[in-house]
XYZ file of C-alpha atoms in Angstrom:
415
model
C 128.117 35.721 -21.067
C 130.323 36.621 -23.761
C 131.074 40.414 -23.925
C 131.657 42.683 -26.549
C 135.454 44.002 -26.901
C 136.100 47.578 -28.762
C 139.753 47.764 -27.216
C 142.895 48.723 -28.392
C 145.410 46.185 -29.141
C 148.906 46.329 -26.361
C 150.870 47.761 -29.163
C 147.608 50.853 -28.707
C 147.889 50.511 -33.014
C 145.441 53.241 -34.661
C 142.290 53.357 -35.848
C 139.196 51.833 -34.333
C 139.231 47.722 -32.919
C 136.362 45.678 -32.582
C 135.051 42.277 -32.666
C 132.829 41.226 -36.204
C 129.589 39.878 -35.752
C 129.312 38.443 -39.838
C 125.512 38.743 -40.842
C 124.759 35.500 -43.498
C 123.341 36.089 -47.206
C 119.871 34.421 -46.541
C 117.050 36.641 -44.838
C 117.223 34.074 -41.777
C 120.762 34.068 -40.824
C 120.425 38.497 -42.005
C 118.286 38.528 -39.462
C 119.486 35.909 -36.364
C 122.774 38.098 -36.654
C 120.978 41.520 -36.155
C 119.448 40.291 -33.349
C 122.467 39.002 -31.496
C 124.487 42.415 -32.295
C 126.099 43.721 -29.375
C 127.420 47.337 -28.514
C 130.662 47.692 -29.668
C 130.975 45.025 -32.693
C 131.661 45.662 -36.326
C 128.371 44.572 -38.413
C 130.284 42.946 -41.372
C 127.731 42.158 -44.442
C 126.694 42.444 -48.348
C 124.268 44.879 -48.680
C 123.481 46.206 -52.221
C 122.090 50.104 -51.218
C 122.212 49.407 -47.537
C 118.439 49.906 -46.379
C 116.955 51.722 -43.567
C 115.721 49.110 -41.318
C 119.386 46.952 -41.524
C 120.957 50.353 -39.953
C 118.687 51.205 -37.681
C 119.191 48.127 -35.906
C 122.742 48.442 -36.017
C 122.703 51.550 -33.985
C 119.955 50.650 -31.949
C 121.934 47.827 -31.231
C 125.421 50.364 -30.152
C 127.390 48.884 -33.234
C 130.791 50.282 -33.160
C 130.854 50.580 -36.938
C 129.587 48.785 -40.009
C 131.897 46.935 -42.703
C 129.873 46.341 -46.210
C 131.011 44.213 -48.894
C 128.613 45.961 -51.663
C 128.137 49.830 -52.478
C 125.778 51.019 -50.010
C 124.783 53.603 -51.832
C 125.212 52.127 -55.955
C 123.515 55.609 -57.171
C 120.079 53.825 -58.331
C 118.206 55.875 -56.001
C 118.786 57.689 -52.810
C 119.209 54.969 -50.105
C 118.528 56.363 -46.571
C 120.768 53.293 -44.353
C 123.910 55.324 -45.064
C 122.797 58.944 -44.239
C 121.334 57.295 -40.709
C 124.468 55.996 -39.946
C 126.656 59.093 -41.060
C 124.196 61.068 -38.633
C 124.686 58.448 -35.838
C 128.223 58.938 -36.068
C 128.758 55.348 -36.964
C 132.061 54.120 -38.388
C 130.715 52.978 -42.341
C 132.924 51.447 -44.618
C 131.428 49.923 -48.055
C 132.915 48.226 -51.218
C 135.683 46.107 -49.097
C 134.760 43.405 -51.648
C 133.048 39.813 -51.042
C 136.035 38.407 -49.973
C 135.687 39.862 -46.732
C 132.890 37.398 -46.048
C 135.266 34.359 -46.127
C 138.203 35.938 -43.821
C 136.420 37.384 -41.274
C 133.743 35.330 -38.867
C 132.273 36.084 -35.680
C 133.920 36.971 -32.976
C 136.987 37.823 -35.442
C 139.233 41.055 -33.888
C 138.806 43.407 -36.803
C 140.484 47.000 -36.937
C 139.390 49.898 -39.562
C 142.237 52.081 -40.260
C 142.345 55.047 -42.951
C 139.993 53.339 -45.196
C 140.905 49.932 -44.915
C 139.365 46.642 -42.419
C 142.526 44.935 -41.272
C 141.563 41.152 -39.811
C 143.400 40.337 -37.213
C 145.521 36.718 -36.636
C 144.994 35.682 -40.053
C 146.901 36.427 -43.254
C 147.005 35.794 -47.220
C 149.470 32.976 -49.182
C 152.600 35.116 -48.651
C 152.014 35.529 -44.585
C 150.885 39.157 -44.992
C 148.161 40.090 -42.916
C 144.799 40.264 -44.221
C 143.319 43.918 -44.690
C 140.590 45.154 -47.158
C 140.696 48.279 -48.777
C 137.170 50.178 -48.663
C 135.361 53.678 -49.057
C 134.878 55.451 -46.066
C 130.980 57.190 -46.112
C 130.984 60.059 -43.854
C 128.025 62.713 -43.609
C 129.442 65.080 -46.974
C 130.761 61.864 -49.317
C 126.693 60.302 -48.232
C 125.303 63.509 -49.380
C 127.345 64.214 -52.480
C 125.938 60.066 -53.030
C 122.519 60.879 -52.378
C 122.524 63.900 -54.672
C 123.638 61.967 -57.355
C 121.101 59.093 -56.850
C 118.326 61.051 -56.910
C 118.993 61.402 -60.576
C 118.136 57.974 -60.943
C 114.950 57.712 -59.253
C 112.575 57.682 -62.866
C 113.565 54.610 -63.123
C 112.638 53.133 -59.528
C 109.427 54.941 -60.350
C 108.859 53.444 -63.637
C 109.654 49.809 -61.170
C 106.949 51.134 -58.711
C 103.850 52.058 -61.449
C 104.737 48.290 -62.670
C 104.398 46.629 -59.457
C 101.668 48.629 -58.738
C 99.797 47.322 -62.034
C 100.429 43.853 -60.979
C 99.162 43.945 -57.735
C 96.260 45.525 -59.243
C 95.379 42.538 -61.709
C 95.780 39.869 -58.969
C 94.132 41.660 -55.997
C 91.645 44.119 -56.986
C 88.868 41.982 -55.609
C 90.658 42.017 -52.204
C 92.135 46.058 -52.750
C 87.844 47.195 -53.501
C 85.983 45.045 -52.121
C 87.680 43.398 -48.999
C 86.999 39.685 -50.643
C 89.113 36.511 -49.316
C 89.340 38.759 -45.531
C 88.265 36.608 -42.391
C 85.863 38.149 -40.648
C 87.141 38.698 -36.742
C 85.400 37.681 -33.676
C 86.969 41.350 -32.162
C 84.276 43.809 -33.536
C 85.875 46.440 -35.723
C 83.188 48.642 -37.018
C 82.786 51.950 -35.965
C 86.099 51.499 -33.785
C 89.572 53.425 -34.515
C 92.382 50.919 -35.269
C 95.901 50.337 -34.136
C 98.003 48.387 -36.244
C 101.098 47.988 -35.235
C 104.370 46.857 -36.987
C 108.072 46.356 -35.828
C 109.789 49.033 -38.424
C 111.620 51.896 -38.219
C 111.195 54.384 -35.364
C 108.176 52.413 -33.908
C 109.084 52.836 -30.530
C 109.277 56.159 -30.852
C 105.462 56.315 -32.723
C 104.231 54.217 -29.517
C 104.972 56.278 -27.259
C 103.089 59.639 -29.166
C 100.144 57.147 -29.720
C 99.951 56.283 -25.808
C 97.269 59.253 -25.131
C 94.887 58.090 -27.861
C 95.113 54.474 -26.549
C 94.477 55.163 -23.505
C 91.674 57.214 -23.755
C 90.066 56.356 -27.105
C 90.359 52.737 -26.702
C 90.774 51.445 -29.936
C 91.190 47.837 -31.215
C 94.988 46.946 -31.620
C 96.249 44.627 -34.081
C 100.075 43.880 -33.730
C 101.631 42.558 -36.951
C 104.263 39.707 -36.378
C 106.458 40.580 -34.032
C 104.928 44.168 -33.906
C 102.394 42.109 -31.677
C 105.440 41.881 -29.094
C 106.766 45.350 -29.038
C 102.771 46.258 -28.737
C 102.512 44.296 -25.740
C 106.161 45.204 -24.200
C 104.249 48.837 -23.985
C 101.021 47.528 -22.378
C 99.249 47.412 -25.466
C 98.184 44.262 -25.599
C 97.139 43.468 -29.360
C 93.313 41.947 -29.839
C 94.413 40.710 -33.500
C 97.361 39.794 -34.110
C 98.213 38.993 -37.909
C 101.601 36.395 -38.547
C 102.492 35.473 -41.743
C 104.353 32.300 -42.801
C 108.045 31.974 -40.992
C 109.136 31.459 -44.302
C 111.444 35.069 -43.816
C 112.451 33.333 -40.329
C 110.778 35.941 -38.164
C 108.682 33.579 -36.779
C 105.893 34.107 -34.332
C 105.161 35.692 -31.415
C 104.856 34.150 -27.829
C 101.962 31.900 -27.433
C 101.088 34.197 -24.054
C 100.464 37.384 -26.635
C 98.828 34.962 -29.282
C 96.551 33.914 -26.385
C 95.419 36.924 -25.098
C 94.735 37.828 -28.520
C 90.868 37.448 -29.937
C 92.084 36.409 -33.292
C 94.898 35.180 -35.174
C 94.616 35.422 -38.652
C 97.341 34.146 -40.761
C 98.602 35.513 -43.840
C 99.050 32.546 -46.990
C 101.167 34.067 -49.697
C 99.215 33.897 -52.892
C 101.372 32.226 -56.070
C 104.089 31.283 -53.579
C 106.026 28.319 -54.420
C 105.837 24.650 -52.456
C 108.177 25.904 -49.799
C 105.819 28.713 -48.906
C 102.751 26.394 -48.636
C 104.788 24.160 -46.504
C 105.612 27.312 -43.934
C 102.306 27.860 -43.958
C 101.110 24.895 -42.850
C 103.929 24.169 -40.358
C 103.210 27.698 -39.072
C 99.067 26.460 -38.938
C 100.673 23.231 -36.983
C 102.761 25.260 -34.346
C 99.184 27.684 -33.886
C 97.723 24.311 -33.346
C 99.411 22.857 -30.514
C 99.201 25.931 -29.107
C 95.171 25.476 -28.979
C 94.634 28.325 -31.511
C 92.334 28.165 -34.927
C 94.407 31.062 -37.131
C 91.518 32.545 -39.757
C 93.295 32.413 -42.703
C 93.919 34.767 -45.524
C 95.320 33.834 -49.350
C 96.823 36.829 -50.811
C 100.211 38.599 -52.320
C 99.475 41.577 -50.075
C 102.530 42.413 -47.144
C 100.965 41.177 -44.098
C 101.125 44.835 -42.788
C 99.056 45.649 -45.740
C 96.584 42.578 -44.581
C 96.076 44.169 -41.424
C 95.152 47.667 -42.404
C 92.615 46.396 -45.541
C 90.894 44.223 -42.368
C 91.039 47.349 -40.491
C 89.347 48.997 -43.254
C 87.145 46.752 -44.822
C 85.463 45.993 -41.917
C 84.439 49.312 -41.057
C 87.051 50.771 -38.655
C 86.101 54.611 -38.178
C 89.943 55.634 -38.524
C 93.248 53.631 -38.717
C 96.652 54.392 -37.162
C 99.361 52.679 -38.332
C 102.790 52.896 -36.241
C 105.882 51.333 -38.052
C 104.825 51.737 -40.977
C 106.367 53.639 -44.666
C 105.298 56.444 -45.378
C 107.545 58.004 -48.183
C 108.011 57.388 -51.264
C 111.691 57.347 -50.384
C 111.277 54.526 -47.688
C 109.015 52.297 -50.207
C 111.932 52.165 -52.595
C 114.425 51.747 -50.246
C 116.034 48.724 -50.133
C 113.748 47.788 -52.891
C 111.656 45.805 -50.347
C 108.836 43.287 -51.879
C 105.101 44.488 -51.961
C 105.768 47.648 -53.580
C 102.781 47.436 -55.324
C 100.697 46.688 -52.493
C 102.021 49.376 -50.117
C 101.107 51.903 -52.922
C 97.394 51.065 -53.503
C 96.575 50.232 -49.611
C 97.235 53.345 -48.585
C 95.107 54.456 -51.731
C 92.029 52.867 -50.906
C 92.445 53.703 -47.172
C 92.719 57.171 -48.081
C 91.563 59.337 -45.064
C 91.030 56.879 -42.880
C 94.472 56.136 -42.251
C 96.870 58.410 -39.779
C 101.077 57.882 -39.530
C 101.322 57.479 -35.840
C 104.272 60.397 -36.572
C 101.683 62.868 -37.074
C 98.842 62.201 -34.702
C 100.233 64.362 -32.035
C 99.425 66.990 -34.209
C 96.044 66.200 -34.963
C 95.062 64.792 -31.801
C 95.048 66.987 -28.457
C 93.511 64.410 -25.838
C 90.182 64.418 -24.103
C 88.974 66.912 -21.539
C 89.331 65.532 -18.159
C 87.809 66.124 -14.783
C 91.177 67.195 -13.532
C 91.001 69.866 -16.559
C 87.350 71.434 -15.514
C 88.815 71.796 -12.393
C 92.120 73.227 -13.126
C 90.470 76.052 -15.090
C 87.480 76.393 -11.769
C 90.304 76.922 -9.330
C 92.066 79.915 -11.506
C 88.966 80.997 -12.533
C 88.254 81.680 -8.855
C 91.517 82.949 -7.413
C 91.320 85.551 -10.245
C 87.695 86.606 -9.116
C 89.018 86.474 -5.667
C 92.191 88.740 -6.408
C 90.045 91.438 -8.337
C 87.361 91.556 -5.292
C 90.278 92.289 -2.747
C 91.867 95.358 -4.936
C 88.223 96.904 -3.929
C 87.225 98.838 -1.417
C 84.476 96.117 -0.208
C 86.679 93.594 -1.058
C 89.556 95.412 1.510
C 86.662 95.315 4.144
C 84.890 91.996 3.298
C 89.235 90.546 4.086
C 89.279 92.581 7.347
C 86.378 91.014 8.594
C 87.196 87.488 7.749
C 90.536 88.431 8.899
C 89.106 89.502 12.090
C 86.845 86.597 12.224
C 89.277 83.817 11.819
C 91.427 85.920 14.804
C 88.312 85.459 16.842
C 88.206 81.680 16.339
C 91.219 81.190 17.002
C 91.041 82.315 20.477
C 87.778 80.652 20.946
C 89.615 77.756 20.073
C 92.780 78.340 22.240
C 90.683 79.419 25.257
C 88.582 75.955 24.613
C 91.769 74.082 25.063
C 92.915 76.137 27.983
């Protein structure tokens, strides 16, 4: 197994030393190199506004620092990836330029010095050693950023209502009236819902939902590989919803598939030939694994698939875990389905609960263990205000005097 090296060179030179795990331009290779991020390595990439979700797997994943090749914050709108890792206390570097991209690959000794990513055992045409001059983002320089970007967030906004209007005019059947969604074999009516997706903080949002699983017993529905991280907690999901591997996340393991009532797959609507082609590849692979997916055809986010199903067909109240929230976190990274994040959560309205906040609203049944609890001090506080009594003094002298007696009944017994 190859381990991850954040050592100082012989010569001990300054600043901090690491090996560069390069993450690729396409979504696919973005995300194969997230996944195989090790503690200690410097995350090299191009990331216009660095988004939330890229570093929060970098320090989930121990990364000794991250090396961008874009502005991670640009100033169009407040970007959160930078202000996580500033609070982290992760080394962040941005605007090295994309030429970093072509000297440094995987596995590369890099060392970040005083603003600048020096690449180590390589140089340029005149034999000087390659190094890349940056801008180091710290907690005060991200919030000075931040500040500034917020100025710009009318526009973003302006982006959003637009989206928002599309999505409207393609999928207003679907949004109202629930038309186009499968109907489950896993009844939903009259049942809270789970839905579960792998974003930010969601292992944190499992964990305050475990109470209300376990005692309400609501129907879970993972979402892609939120299906996994459902079952890695022992909730094992009885829907699980996978869209088309066309953003190379792939599907679950066919043992959570199985175990699953339903699989319902999500067909991008207006996609081009590639995406019908994942689709049916991804119907193929659900195939030979013995399953019959109910398919769905629309532009909605699969995440947004699996709440309107939640919804639509009756669910009494729907928790979603993973999921955004904020109007910050739906522009950040300017992440497709804008339009259909806004207007899910619309229609849903009251029915749907952030897993964040259900603590709050949700104290837990009242057990046997409870009635009991409260019995017990109930009657040791009777008991201690009948002894401060005169009867009570006399009723404890005679039990006193009883239990002496038969004790030496006993003892004399055994004698």
């Amino acid at each position: 197994m190859r381990l991850p090296v954040r050592t100082r060179r012989p010569d001990t030179q300054p600043g901090l030393t690491g090996r560069a795990r390069v993450v690729g331009r396409t979504a696919g290779r973005r995300e194969a190199a997230l996944r195989g991020l090790r503690r200690g390595e410097v995350l090299v990439l191009e990331r216009t506004d660095l988004d939330r979700a890229t570093a929060q797997a970098a320090i989930d994943a121990g990364a000794a620092a991250v090396v961008n090749a874009s502005s991670s914050i640009s100033g169009r709108y407040p970007t959160l990836g930078a202000g996580l890792l500033a609070d982290a206390g992760v080394v962040h570097l941005d605007r090295v330029g994309v030429a970093v991209l072509d000297a440094v690959r995987d596995g590369t000794v890099v060392r970040i010095h005083e603003g600048r990513l020096h690449v180590e055992g390589s140089s340029d045409a005149d034999g000087a050693a390659s190094s890349f001059e940056g801008r180091v983002l710290d907690a005060s320089s991200v919030v000075d950023l931040q500040a500034r970007a917020r100025t710009s967030m009318s526009a973003h906004l302006e982006s959003l209502t637009l989206h928002t209007g599309e999505f409207l005019k393609r999928e207003h059947r679907l949004l109202l009236h629930g038309a186009g969604l499968p109907d489950p074999t896993t009844s939903l009516a009259g049942r809270p819902v789970v839905v579960v997706a792998a974003g930010h903080e969601h292992r944190a949002e499992l964990r305050a939902v475990r109470a209300f699983v376990r005692e309400q017993r609501p129907v879970v529905i993972g979402v892609d590989t939120g299906a996994v991280v459902a079952t890695d907690v022992g909730m094992k999901p009885d829907v699980v919803v996978v869209s088309a591997p066309g953003d190379d996340r792939g599907l679950p393991p066919a043992a959570v598939l199985r175990h699953a009532g339903d699989v319902v797959l999500v067909e991008p609507r207006g996609g081009s030939g590639g995406s019908g082609t994942a689709t049916a590849d991804t119907a193929d692979r659900l195939a030979r694994l013995g399953l019959t997916p109910l398919t769905v055809r629309t532009s909605a986010t699969p995440e947004d698939t699996a709440l309107l199903l939640a919804h639509h067909r009756g669910a009494s109240a729907v928790v979603g875990v993973g999921m955004h929230a904020t109007l910050e976190e739906l522009l950040d990274g300017e992440r497709p389905g804008l339009g259909s994040t806004h207007l899910t959560r619309l229609e849903i309205g009251p029915r749907l609960v952030d897993a964040a906040a259900l603590p709050g609203v949700y104290a837990g049944r009242v057990g046997l263990r409870h009635v009991v609890g409260v019995l017990l001090v109930g009657l040791l506080a009777l008991l201690a205000a009948i002894l401060v009594t005169p009867v009570g003094q006399e009723w404890a002298a005679a039990a006193v005097d009883a239990v002496a007696g038969l004790v030496r009944t006993l003892v004399g017994a055994v004698r």
